[in-house]
Amino acid sequence: MIHEIGQRPTSSRVAVLNILLESEFPLTHHELLHTLTQDAPFDRVTLYRVLDWLVEHNLVHPIMGEDRARRFQLTLRNAKHQHAHFECSSCGKIFCLDEVKPRIPNSVPSHFTVESVELNIKGQCDHCNSAKN
């Protein structure tokens, strides 16, 4: 993925991308650091820098959770992040809703430039709903 955008794949970048590739859900900085340090030491500042770099190069996109912690998820190849997210208010997991596409509002003033639109939906996931019953 890094070669495809003409950049240098450092061991830190590859390690973080591999974890995000294997993850079913977006991960926080803390969750990434915990996973990275299970095999070898990994510096938290390096992780911040790698995540910033991955976001800047559109390989990863951040999702802000209700707890104000950013979670990170891989961005599909050759695509900008353009889907909604669902956050379960019970378990805190965040799910991508690829079929739900946020729209740029028609009423944005002409001198404004829209770069992205975020749509976060909150409620109960199917697992937490089933656990209640």
PDB file of C-alpha atoms in Angstrom:
ATOM      1  CA  MET A   1       0.000   0.000   0.000  1.00  0.00           C
ATOM      2  CA  ILE A   2       2.817   2.366   0.850  1.00  0.00           C
ATOM      3  CA  HIS A   3       4.731   1.490  -2.345  1.00  0.00           C
ATOM      4  CA  GLU A   4       1.541   2.105  -4.355  1.00  0.00           C
ATOM      5  CA  ILE A   5       1.530   5.768  -3.282  1.00  0.00           C
ATOM      6  CA  GLY A   6       5.251   6.156  -4.037  1.00  0.00           C
ATOM      7  CA  GLN A   7       6.416   6.384  -0.425  1.00  0.00           C
ATOM      8  CA  ARG A   8       8.977   4.504   1.670  1.00  0.00           C
ATOM      9  CA  PRO A   9       7.602   1.613   3.770  1.00  0.00           C
ATOM     10  CA  THR A  10       9.398   1.903   7.105  1.00  0.00           C
ATOM     11  CA  SER A  11       9.125  -0.947   9.606  1.00  0.00           C
ATOM     12  CA  SER A  12       6.961   1.227  11.891  1.00  0.00           C
ATOM     13  CA  ARG A  13       4.522   2.135   9.118  1.00  0.00           C
ATOM     14  CA  VAL A  14       4.243  -1.481   7.997  1.00  0.00           C
ATOM     15  CA  ALA A  15       3.709  -2.720  11.576  1.00  0.00           C
ATOM     16  CA  VAL A  16       0.844  -0.278  12.199  1.00  0.00           C
ATOM     17  CA  LEU A  17      -0.764  -0.973   8.811  1.00  0.00           C
ATOM     18  CA  ASN A  18      -0.587  -4.735   9.406  1.00  0.00           C
ATOM     19  CA  ILE A  19      -2.457  -4.405  12.704  1.00  0.00           C
ATOM     20  CA  LEU A  20      -5.128  -2.230  11.108  1.00  0.00           C
ATOM     21  CA  LEU A  21      -5.433  -4.682   8.194  1.00  0.00           C
ATOM     22  CA  GLU A  22      -6.128  -7.517  10.627  1.00  0.00           C
ATOM     23  CA  SER A  23      -8.516  -5.568  12.853  1.00  0.00           C
ATOM     24  CA  GLU A  24     -12.251  -5.967  12.502  1.00  0.00           C
ATOM     25  CA  PHE A  25     -12.868  -2.602  14.221  1.00  0.00           C
ATOM     26  CA  PRO A  26     -11.173   0.814  14.283  1.00  0.00           C
ATOM     27  CA  LEU A  27      -8.487   0.968  16.995  1.00  0.00           C
ATOM     28  CA  THR A  28      -7.415   3.696  19.420  1.00  0.00           C
ATOM     29  CA  HIS A  29      -3.821   4.790  19.872  1.00  0.00           C
ATOM     30  CA  HIS A  30      -3.773   2.866  23.167  1.00  0.00           C
ATOM     31  CA  GLU A  31      -5.097  -0.341  21.558  1.00  0.00           C
ATOM     32  CA  LEU A  32      -2.550  -0.085  18.750  1.00  0.00           C
ATOM     33  CA  LEU A  33       0.299   0.537  21.181  1.00  0.00           C
ATOM     34  CA  HIS A  34      -0.763  -2.415  23.343  1.00  0.00           C
ATOM     35  CA  THR A  35      -0.780  -4.726  20.311  1.00  0.00           C
ATOM     36  CA  LEU A  36       2.528  -3.384  18.973  1.00  0.00           C
ATOM     37  CA  THR A  37       4.367  -3.801  22.281  1.00  0.00           C
ATOM     38  CA  GLN A  38       3.349  -7.442  22.777  1.00  0.00           C
ATOM     39  CA  ASP A  39       6.252  -8.612  20.585  1.00  0.00           C
ATOM     40  CA  ALA A  40       8.792  -5.800  20.934  1.00  0.00           C
ATOM     41  CA  PRO A  41       9.065  -2.312  22.432  1.00  0.00           C
ATOM     42  CA  PHE A  42       7.348   0.401  20.378  1.00  0.00           C
ATOM     43  CA  ASP A  43       7.557   4.094  21.223  1.00  0.00           C
ATOM     44  CA  ARG A  44       4.222   5.906  21.683  1.00  0.00           C
ATOM     45  CA  VAL A  45       5.534   9.105  20.064  1.00  0.00           C
ATOM     46  CA  THR A  46       6.594   7.076  17.016  1.00  0.00           C
ATOM     47  CA  LEU A  47       3.075   5.662  16.861  1.00  0.00           C
ATOM     48  CA  TYR A  48       1.575   9.193  16.909  1.00  0.00           C
ATOM     49  CA  ARG A  49       3.899  10.214  14.073  1.00  0.00           C
ATOM     50  CA  VAL A  50       3.140   7.091  12.035  1.00  0.00           C
ATOM     51  CA  LEU A  51      -0.619   7.569  12.461  1.00  0.00           C
ATOM     52  CA  ASP A  52      -0.368  11.235  11.438  1.00  0.00           C
ATOM     53  CA  TRP A  53       1.649  10.204   8.374  1.00  0.00           C
ATOM     54  CA  LEU A  54      -0.834   7.459   7.429  1.00  0.00           C
ATOM     55  CA  VAL A  55      -3.767   9.888   7.757  1.00  0.00           C
ATOM     56  CA  GLU A  56      -1.934  12.558   5.750  1.00  0.00           C
ATOM     57  CA  HIS A  57      -1.371  10.033   2.940  1.00  0.00           C
ATOM     58  CA  ASN A  58      -4.988   8.821   3.055  1.00  0.00           C
ATOM     59  CA  LEU A  59      -4.063   5.241   3.970  1.00  0.00           C
ATOM     60  CA  VAL A  60      -5.900   5.499   7.298  1.00  0.00           C
ATOM     61  CA  HIS A  61      -8.738   7.692   8.505  1.00  0.00           C
ATOM     62  CA  PRO A  62      -9.520   8.780  12.064  1.00  0.00           C
ATOM     63  CA  ILE A  63     -12.922   8.353  13.672  1.00  0.00           C
ATOM     64  CA  MET A  64     -13.786  10.364  16.778  1.00  0.00           C
ATOM     65  CA  GLY A  65     -15.630   8.305  19.381  1.00  0.00           C
ATOM     66  CA  GLU A  66     -18.078   9.512  22.022  1.00  0.00           C
ATOM     67  CA  ASP A  67     -15.196   9.286  24.530  1.00  0.00           C
ATOM     68  CA  ARG A  68     -13.265  11.827  22.360  1.00  0.00           C
ATOM     69  CA  ALA A  69     -10.605   9.213  21.595  1.00  0.00           C
ATOM     70  CA  ARG A  70      -9.622   8.973  17.951  1.00  0.00           C
ATOM     71  CA  ARG A  71      -9.833   5.515  16.443  1.00  0.00           C
ATOM     72  CA  PHE A  72      -8.041   4.602  13.255  1.00  0.00           C
ATOM     73  CA  GLN A  73      -9.146   2.463  10.346  1.00  0.00           C
ATOM     74  CA  LEU A  74      -7.731   1.589   6.962  1.00  0.00           C
ATOM     75  CA  THR A  75      -9.053   3.651   4.060  1.00  0.00           C
ATOM     76  CA  LEU A  76     -10.088   1.627   1.032  1.00  0.00           C
ATOM     77  CA  ARG A  77      -7.634   1.822  -1.864  1.00  0.00           C
ATOM     78  CA  ASN A  78      -8.106   4.692  -4.285  1.00  0.00           C
ATOM     79  CA  ALA A  79     -11.007   6.036  -2.233  1.00  0.00           C
ATOM     80  CA  LYS A  80     -11.538   8.862   0.162  1.00  0.00           C
ATOM     81  CA  HIS A  81     -13.215   8.054   3.435  1.00  0.00           C
ATOM     82  CA  GLN A  82     -16.866   8.581   2.529  1.00  0.00           C
ATOM     83  CA  HIS A  83     -19.125   6.499   4.736  1.00  0.00           C
ATOM     84  CA  ALA A  84     -20.945   6.784   8.056  1.00  0.00           C
ATOM     85  CA  HIS A  85     -19.965   5.195  11.367  1.00  0.00           C
ATOM     86  CA  PHE A  86     -22.118   3.577  14.026  1.00  0.00           C
ATOM     87  CA  GLU A  87     -20.963   3.676  17.651  1.00  0.00           C
ATOM     88  CA  CYS A  88     -22.560   1.346  20.164  1.00  0.00           C
ATOM     89  CA  SER A  89     -23.364   3.230  23.362  1.00  0.00           C
ATOM     90  CA  SER A  90     -23.044  -0.002  25.396  1.00  0.00           C
ATOM     91  CA  CYS A  91     -19.832  -1.690  24.244  1.00  0.00           C
ATOM     92  CA  GLY A  92     -18.212   1.371  22.592  1.00  0.00           C
ATOM     93  CA  LYS A  93     -17.318  -0.462  19.371  1.00  0.00           C
ATOM     94  CA  ILE A  94     -17.433   1.522  16.160  1.00  0.00           C
ATOM     95  CA  PHE A  95     -18.666  -0.032  12.947  1.00  0.00           C
ATOM     96  CA  CYS A  96     -18.326   1.291   9.397  1.00  0.00           C
ATOM     97  CA  LEU A  97     -21.593   1.640   7.535  1.00  0.00           C
ATOM     98  CA  ASP A  98     -20.229   1.543   3.992  1.00  0.00           C
ATOM     99  CA  GLU A  99     -23.689   1.736   2.452  1.00  0.00           C
ATOM    100  CA  VAL A 100     -24.548   4.988   4.284  1.00  0.00           C
ATOM    101  CA  LYS A 101     -22.918   7.902   2.444  1.00  0.00           C
ATOM    102  CA  PRO A 102     -22.829  11.395   3.982  1.00  0.00           C
ATOM    103  CA  ARG A 103     -23.768  14.143   1.537  1.00  0.00           C
ATOM    104  CA  ILE A 104     -22.263  17.558   1.132  1.00  0.00           C
ATOM    105  CA  PRO A 105     -24.984  20.082   2.006  1.00  0.00           C
ATOM    106  CA  ASN A 106     -26.269  22.264  -0.831  1.00  0.00           C
ATOM    107  CA  SER A 107     -26.418  25.337   1.391  1.00  0.00           C
ATOM    108  CA  VAL A 108     -22.689  25.781   2.016  1.00  0.00           C
ATOM    109  CA  PRO A 109     -21.739  29.429   1.331  1.00  0.00           C
ATOM    110  CA  SER A 110     -20.016  29.893  -2.022  1.00  0.00           C
ATOM    111  CA  HIS A 111     -16.747  31.089  -0.469  1.00  0.00           C
ATOM    112  CA  PHE A 112     -16.451  27.897   1.662  1.00  0.00           C
ATOM    113  CA  THR A 113     -14.670  24.762   0.458  1.00  0.00           C
ATOM    114  CA  VAL A 114     -15.905  21.418   1.812  1.00  0.00           C
ATOM    115  CA  GLU A 115     -13.165  18.826   2.302  1.00  0.00           C
ATOM    116  CA  SER A 116     -15.062  16.136   4.168  1.00  0.00           C
ATOM    117  CA  VAL A 117     -18.345  15.340   5.860  1.00  0.00           C
ATOM    118  CA  GLU A 118     -18.617  13.056   8.895  1.00  0.00           C
ATOM    119  CA  LEU A 119     -21.719  11.180   9.929  1.00  0.00           C
ATOM    120  CA  ASN A 120     -21.701   9.357  13.267  1.00  0.00           C
ATOM    121  CA  ILE A 121     -24.746   7.355  14.318  1.00  0.00           C
ATOM    122  CA  LYS A 122     -25.116   6.204  17.925  1.00  0.00           C
ATOM    123  CA  GLY A 123     -27.228   3.426  19.406  1.00  0.00           C
ATOM    124  CA  GLN A 124     -27.052  -0.255  20.307  1.00  0.00           C
ATOM    125  CA  CYS A 125     -25.245  -2.826  18.143  1.00  0.00           C
ATOM    126  CA  ASP A 126     -26.864  -6.187  17.419  1.00  0.00           C
ATOM    127  CA  HIS A 127     -24.684  -7.994  19.959  1.00  0.00           C
ATOM    128  CA  CYS A 128     -25.616  -5.623  22.810  1.00  0.00           C
ATOM    129  CA  ASN A 129     -29.280  -5.680  21.790  1.00  0.00           C
ATOM    130  CA  SER A 130     -29.245  -9.492  21.903  1.00  0.00           C
ATOM    131  CA  ALA A 131     -27.547  -9.478  25.321  1.00  0.00           C
ATOM    132  CA  LYS A 132     -30.429  -7.392  26.760  1.00  0.00           C
ATOM    133  CA  ASN A 133     -33.069  -9.910  25.714  1.00  0.00           C
TER     134      ASN A 133
END
